[in-house]
Coordinates of C-alpha atoms and ligand atoms in Angstrom, one line a residue:
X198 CA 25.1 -4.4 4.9
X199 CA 25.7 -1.0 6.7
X200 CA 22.2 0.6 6.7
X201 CA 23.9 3.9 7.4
X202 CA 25.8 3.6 4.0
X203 CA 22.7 2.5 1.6
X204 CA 21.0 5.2 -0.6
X205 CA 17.5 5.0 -2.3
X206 CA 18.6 8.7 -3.5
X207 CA 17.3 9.6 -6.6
X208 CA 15.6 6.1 -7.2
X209 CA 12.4 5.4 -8.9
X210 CA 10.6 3.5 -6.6
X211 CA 8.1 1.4 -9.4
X212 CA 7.7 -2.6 -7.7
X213 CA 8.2 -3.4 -3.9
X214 CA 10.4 -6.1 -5.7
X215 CA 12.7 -2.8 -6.0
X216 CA 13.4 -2.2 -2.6
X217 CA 15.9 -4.7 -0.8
X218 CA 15.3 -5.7 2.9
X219 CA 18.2 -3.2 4.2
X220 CA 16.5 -0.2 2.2
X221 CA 12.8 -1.6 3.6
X222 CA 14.5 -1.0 7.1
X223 CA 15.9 1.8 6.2
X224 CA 12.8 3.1 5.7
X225 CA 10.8 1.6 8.3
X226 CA 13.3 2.9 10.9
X227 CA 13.4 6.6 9.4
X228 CA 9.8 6.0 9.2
X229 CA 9.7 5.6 13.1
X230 CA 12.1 8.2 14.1
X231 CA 9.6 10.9 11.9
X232 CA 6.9 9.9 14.2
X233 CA 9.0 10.4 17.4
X234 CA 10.1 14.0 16.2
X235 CA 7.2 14.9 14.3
X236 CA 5.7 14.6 18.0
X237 CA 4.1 18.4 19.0
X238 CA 5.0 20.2 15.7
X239 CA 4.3 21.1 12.2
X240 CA 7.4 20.6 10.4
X241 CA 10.8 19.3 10.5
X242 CA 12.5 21.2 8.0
X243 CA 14.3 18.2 6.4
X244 CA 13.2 19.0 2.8
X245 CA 12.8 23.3 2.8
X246 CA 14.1 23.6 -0.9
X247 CA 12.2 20.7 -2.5
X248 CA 9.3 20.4 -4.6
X249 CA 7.0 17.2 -4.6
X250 CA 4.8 16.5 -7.4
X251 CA 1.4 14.6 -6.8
X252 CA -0.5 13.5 -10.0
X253 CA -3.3 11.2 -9.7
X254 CA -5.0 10.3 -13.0
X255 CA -7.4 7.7 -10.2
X256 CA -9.2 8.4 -7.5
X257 CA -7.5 8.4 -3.9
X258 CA -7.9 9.6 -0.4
X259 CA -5.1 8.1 1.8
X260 CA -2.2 8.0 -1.0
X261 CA -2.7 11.1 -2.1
X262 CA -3.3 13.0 1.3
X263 CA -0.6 11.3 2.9
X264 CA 1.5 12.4 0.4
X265 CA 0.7 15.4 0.2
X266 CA 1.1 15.6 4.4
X267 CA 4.5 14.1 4.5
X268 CA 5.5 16.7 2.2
X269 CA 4.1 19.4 3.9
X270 CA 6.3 17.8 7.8
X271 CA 9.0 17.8 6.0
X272 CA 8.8 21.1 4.6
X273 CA 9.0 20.5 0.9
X274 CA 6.6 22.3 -1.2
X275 CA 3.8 20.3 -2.9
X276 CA 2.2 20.9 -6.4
X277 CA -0.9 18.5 -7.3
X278 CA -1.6 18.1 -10.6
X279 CA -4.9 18.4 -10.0
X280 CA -8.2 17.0 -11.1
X281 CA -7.8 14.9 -14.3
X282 CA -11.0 16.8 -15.8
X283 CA -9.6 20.0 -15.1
X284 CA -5.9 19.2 -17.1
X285 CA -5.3 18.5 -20.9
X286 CA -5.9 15.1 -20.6
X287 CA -9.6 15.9 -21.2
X288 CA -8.4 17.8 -24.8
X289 CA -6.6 14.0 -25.6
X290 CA -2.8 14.9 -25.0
X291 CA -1.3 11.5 -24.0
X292 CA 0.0 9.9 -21.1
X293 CA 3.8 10.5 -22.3
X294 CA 3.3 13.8 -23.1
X295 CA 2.0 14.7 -20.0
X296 CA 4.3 12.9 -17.9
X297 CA 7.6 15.3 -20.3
X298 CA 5.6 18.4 -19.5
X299 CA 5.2 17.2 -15.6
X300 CA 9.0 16.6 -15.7
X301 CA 9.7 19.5 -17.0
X302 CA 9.3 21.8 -14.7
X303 CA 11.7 20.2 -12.3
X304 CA 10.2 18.5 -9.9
X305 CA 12.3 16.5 -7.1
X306 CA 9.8 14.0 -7.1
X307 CA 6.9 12.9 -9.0
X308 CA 4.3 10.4 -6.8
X309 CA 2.0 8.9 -9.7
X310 CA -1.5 7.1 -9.6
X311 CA -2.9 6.2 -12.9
X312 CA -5.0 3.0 -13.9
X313 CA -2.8 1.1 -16.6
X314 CA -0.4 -1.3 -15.1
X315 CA 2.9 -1.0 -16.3
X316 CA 2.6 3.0 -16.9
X317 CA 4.3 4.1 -14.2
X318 CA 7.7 2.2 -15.4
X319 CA 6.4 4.0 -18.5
X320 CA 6.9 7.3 -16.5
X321 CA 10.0 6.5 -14.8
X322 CA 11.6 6.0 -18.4
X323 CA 10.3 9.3 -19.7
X324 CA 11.0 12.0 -16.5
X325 CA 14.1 12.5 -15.5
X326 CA 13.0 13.2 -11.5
X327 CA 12.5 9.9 -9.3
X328 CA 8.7 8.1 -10.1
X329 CA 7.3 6.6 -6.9
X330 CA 4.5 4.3 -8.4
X331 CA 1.2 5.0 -5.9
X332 CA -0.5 2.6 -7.4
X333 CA -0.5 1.7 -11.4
X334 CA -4.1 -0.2 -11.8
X335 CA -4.1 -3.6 -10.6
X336 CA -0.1 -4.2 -10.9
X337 CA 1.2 -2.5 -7.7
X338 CA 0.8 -0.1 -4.9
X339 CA 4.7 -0.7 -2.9
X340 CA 4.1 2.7 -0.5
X341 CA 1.2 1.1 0.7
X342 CA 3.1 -2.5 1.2
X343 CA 5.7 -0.3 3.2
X344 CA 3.3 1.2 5.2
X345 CA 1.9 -2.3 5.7
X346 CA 4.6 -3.9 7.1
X347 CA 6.0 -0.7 9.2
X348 CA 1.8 -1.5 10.8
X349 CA 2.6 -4.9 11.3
X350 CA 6.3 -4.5 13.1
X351 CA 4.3 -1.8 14.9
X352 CA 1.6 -4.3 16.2
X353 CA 3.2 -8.0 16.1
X354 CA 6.8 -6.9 16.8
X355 CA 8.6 -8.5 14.4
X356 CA 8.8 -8.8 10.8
X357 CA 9.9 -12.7 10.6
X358 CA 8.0 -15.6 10.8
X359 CA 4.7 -13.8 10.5
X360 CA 1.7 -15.4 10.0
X361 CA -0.9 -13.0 7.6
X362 CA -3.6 -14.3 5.9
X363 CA -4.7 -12.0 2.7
X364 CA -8.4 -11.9 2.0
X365 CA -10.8 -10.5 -0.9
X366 CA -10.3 -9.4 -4.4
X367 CA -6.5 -11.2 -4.7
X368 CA -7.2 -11.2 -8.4
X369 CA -7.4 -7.5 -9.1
X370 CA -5.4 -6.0 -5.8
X371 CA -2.6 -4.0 -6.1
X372 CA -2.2 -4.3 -2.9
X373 CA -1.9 -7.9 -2.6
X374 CA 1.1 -8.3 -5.0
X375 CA 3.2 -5.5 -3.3
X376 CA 2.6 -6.8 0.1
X377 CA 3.0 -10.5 -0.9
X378 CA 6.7 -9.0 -2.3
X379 CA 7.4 -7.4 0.6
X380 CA 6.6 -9.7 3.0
X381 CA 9.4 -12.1 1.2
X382 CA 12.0 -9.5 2.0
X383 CA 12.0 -11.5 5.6
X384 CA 12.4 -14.9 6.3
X385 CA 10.2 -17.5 8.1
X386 CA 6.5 -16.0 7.0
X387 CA 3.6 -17.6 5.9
X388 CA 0.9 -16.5 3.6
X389 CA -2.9 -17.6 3.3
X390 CA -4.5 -16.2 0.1
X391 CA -8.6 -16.2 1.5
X392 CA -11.0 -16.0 -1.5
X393 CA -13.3 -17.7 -4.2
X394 CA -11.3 -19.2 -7.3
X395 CA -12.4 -16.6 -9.2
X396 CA -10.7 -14.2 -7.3
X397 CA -7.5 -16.1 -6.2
X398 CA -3.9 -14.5 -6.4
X399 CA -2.0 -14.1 -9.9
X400 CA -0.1 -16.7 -10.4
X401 CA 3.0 -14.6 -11.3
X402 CA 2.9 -13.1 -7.9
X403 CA 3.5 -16.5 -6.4
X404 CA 6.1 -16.8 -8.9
X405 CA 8.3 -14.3 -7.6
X406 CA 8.0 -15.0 -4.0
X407 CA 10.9 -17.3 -3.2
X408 CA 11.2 -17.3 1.2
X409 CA 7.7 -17.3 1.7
X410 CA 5.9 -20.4 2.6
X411 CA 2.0 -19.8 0.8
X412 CA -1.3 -21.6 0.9
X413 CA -4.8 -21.0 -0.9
X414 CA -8.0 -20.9 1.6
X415 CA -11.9 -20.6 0.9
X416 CA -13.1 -20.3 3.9
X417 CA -11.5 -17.6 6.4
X418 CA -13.2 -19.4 9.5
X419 CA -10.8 -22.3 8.8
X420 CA -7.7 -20.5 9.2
X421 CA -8.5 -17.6 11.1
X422 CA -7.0 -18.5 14.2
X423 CA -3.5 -19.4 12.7
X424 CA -2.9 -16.2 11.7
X425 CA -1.1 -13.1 13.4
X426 CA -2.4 -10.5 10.4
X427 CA -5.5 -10.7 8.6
X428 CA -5.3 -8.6 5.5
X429 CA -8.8 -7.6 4.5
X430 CA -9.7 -6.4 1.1
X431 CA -12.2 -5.2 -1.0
X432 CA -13.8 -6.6 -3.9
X433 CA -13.0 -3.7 -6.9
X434 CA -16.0 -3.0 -9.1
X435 CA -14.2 -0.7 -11.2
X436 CA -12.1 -3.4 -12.5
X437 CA -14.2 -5.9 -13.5
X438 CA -15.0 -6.0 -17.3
X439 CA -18.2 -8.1 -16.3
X440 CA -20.5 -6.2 -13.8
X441 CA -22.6 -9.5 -13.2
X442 CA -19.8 -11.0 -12.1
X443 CA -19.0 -8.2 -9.4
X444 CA -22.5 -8.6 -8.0
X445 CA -22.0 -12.2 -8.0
X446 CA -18.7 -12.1 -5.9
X447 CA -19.1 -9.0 -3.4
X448 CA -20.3 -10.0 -0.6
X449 CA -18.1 -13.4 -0.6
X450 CA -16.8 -12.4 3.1
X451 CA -18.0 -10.2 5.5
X452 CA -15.6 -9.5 8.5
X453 CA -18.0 -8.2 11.4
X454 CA -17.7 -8.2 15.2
X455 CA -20.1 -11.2 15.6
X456 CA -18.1 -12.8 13.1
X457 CA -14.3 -12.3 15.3
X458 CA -15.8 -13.3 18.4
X459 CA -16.6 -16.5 17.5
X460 CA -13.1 -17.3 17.6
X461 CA -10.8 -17.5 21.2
X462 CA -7.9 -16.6 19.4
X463 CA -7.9 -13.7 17.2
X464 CA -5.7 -11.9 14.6
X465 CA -5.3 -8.1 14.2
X466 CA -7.1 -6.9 11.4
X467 CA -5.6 -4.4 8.9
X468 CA -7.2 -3.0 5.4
X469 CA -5.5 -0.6 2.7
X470 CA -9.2 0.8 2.4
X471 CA -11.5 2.1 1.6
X472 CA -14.0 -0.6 2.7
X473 CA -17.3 -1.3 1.5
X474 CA -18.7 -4.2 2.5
X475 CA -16.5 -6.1 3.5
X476 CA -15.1 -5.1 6.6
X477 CA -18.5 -3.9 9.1
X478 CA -17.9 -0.4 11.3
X479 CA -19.0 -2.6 14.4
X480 CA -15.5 -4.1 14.0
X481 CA -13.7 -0.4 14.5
X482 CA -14.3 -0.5 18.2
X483 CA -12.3 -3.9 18.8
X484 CA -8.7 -3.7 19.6
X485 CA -8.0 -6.0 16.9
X486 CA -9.0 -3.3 14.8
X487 CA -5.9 -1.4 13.4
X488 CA -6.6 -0.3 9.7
X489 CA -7.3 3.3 10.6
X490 CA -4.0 3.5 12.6
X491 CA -2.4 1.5 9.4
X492 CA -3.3 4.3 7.0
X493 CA -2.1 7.2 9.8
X494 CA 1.5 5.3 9.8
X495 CA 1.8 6.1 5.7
X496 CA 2.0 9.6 6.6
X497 CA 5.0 8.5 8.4
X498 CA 6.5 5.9 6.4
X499 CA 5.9 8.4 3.2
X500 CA 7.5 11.0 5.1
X501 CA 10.6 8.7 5.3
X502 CA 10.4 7.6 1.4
X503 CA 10.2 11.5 0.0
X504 CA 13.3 12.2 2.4
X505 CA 15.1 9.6 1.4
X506 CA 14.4 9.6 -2.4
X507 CA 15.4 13.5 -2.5
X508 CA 18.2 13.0 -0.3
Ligands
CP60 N1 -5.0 2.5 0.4 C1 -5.2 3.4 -0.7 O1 -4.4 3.3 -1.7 O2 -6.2 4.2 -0.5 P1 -6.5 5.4 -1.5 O3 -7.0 4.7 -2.8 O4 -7.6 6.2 -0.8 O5 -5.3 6.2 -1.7

C-alpha cells in the first residue's frame, strides 16, 4: 500500500488493533519528520484553525501534557476539560451526557482518559468528532504503544524481529495489551511476558496476537540478556480490589544499576511511567536508560496522530 494515499482522517483511534502497519508508519514517519522541523521553533502552523479537546476523568502527567504540547506545535487551540472535581461530574451527570455536551461544542478532536474499560468506544459512539482513547482503565492506552515503538525504531533500528521482554503488572496494564498489538503489526518479534502468575498477561491479549512468537518468564535474570527491549512496568495499586494483595506483589522486581550490571549483554530499558519502585533513579544515568527520552518522543508521535486525525 501507498502510504502517501492512506487516511486516518477523521478516525476514532479506540485499540492499537485499529491502526494497520501502513497507518503505524504513517505515523511513525510524520512523527519523525515533526521532530526534524519542530527543531528551533515554537510552532508549525499545520493545525491554526483547529480545536483539541483534552478530558481526563484519571490522573496523568505525560498523556495529557503531551497532548496538550503537540497541540500547541501544531498550532491548534487546546481546551482541557479540566479537573474532574471542578465539572458536573461531581453533581452526578453521567458519563454519556458529558461526553454529548463535550461534543457539542465542536471540537476537532476529543483525547479521553477515563477509568472503565470499554468507555471510550462508548464515547466514540456518542460524539460525532474523532475519540483518541488515552487510556480507558486497564483495557488500552494505543498513543502510548505508538510512541513505544516510534522509541524502539529510534534506539534498535528496526521494527522486525525485535526481541522485548514486558515486565510487571501484565495483569492490570494498559500498556501491555496495546503494545503487545502493536508489536504484531511487524513480523519476526518475540515477546517475554516477566512476572508472578498472579500478575501474568490476559489471556485475550495473547489471543489476538497472531505474528508474534510469545513466552511466559518468572525470573527476568533468566532472560535478560536475550532481549533487545526490556519493558518495565509498574505494579498499579489503584486497580487492585484487594490491597493485601498489592503489598504482597509490589516489590516482585526491582530493576536497579547493580542489578543491569551483572549481565555482559544488556537491553535498553524503557517504561510508560511513572515508576515507583520498580525501576531505581541510579539506573537513569546508564545509557541503557531511555524511558525519559521514550515519553519526550509522544510529544512527537502525538503531534503526528492530532495532524493526521484532523486532516
Ligand atoms: N505513560 C502514561 O500514560 O503516563 P501518564 O499516566 O502520566 O499519562
Amino acid at each position: 500500500m501507498d502510504v502517501h494515499c492512506m487516511s486516518i482522517k477523521g478516525r476514532d483511534i479506540i485499540s492499537a488493533l485499529d491502526l494497520k502497519r501502513e497507518e503505524v508508519e504513517l505515523i511513525l514517519n510524520e512523527a519523525e519528520s515533526m521532530r526534524n522541523e519542530l527543531k528551533g521553533r515554537r510552532c508549525l502552523h499545520l493545525a491554526d484553525d483547529k480545536i483539541v479537546m483534552t478530558v481526563f476523568l484519571e490522573p496523568s502527567t505525560r498523556t495529557r501534557l503531551s497532548f496538550q504540547y503537540a497541540a500547541a506545535y501544531l498550532g491548534a487551540r487546546g481546551i482541557d476539560f479540566g479537573a474532574t472535581e471542578m465539572s458536573s461530574i461531581q453533581k452526578g451527570e453521567t458519563f454519556e451526557d458529558t461526553v454529548t455536551m463535550i461534543d457539542g461544542y465542536g471540537p476537532d478532536v476529543i483525547v479521553l482518559r477515563q477509568s472503565v474499560p470499554g468507555n471510550a468506544k462508548k464515547a466514540a459512539e456518542i460524539a460525532k468528532a474523532p475519540i483518541i482513547n488515552a487510556g480507558d482503565g486497564a483495557n488500552e492506552h494505543p498513543t502510548q504503544a505508538l510512541t513505544d515503538v516510534y522509541t524502539i525504531r529510534r534506539e534498535i533500528g528496526r521494527l522486525n524481529g525485535v526481541k522485548v521482554g514486558i515486565m510487571g503488572d501484565l495483569k492490570h496494564g494498559r500498556t501491555v495489551s496495546s503494545l503487545s498489538y502493536m508489536l504484531d503489526r511487524f513480523d519476526g518479534n518475540t515477546i517475554t511476558y516477566i512476572a508472578p502468575d498472579e500478575l501474568q498477561v490476559k489471556p485475550e491479549v495473547l489471543g489476538k496476537l497472531t505474528r508474534t512468537k510469545h513466552s511466559k518468564a518468572e525470573r527476568v535474570e533468566d532472560v535478560i540478556e536475550e532481549l533487545d527491549v526490556l519493558y518495565v512496568t509498574r505494579i498499579q495499586k489503584e486497580r487492585f480490589t484487594d490491597q493485601k494483595e498489592y503489598e504482597r506483589l509490589k516489590g516482585s522486581y526491582v530493576i536497579s544499576r547493580g542489578f543491569l550490571e551483572k549481565f555482559r549483554r544488556r537491553p535498553i530499558i524503557m517504561h510508560p511511567l511513572p515508576r515507583v519502585d520498580e525501576l531505581t533513579v541510579d539506573v537513569d544515568g546508564m545509557r541503557e536508560a531511555k524511558y525519559f527520552e521514550q515519553a519526550r518522543n509522544g510529544v512527537y508521535v502525538r503531534m503526528a496522530l492530532l495532524k493526521e486525525v484532523m486532516g
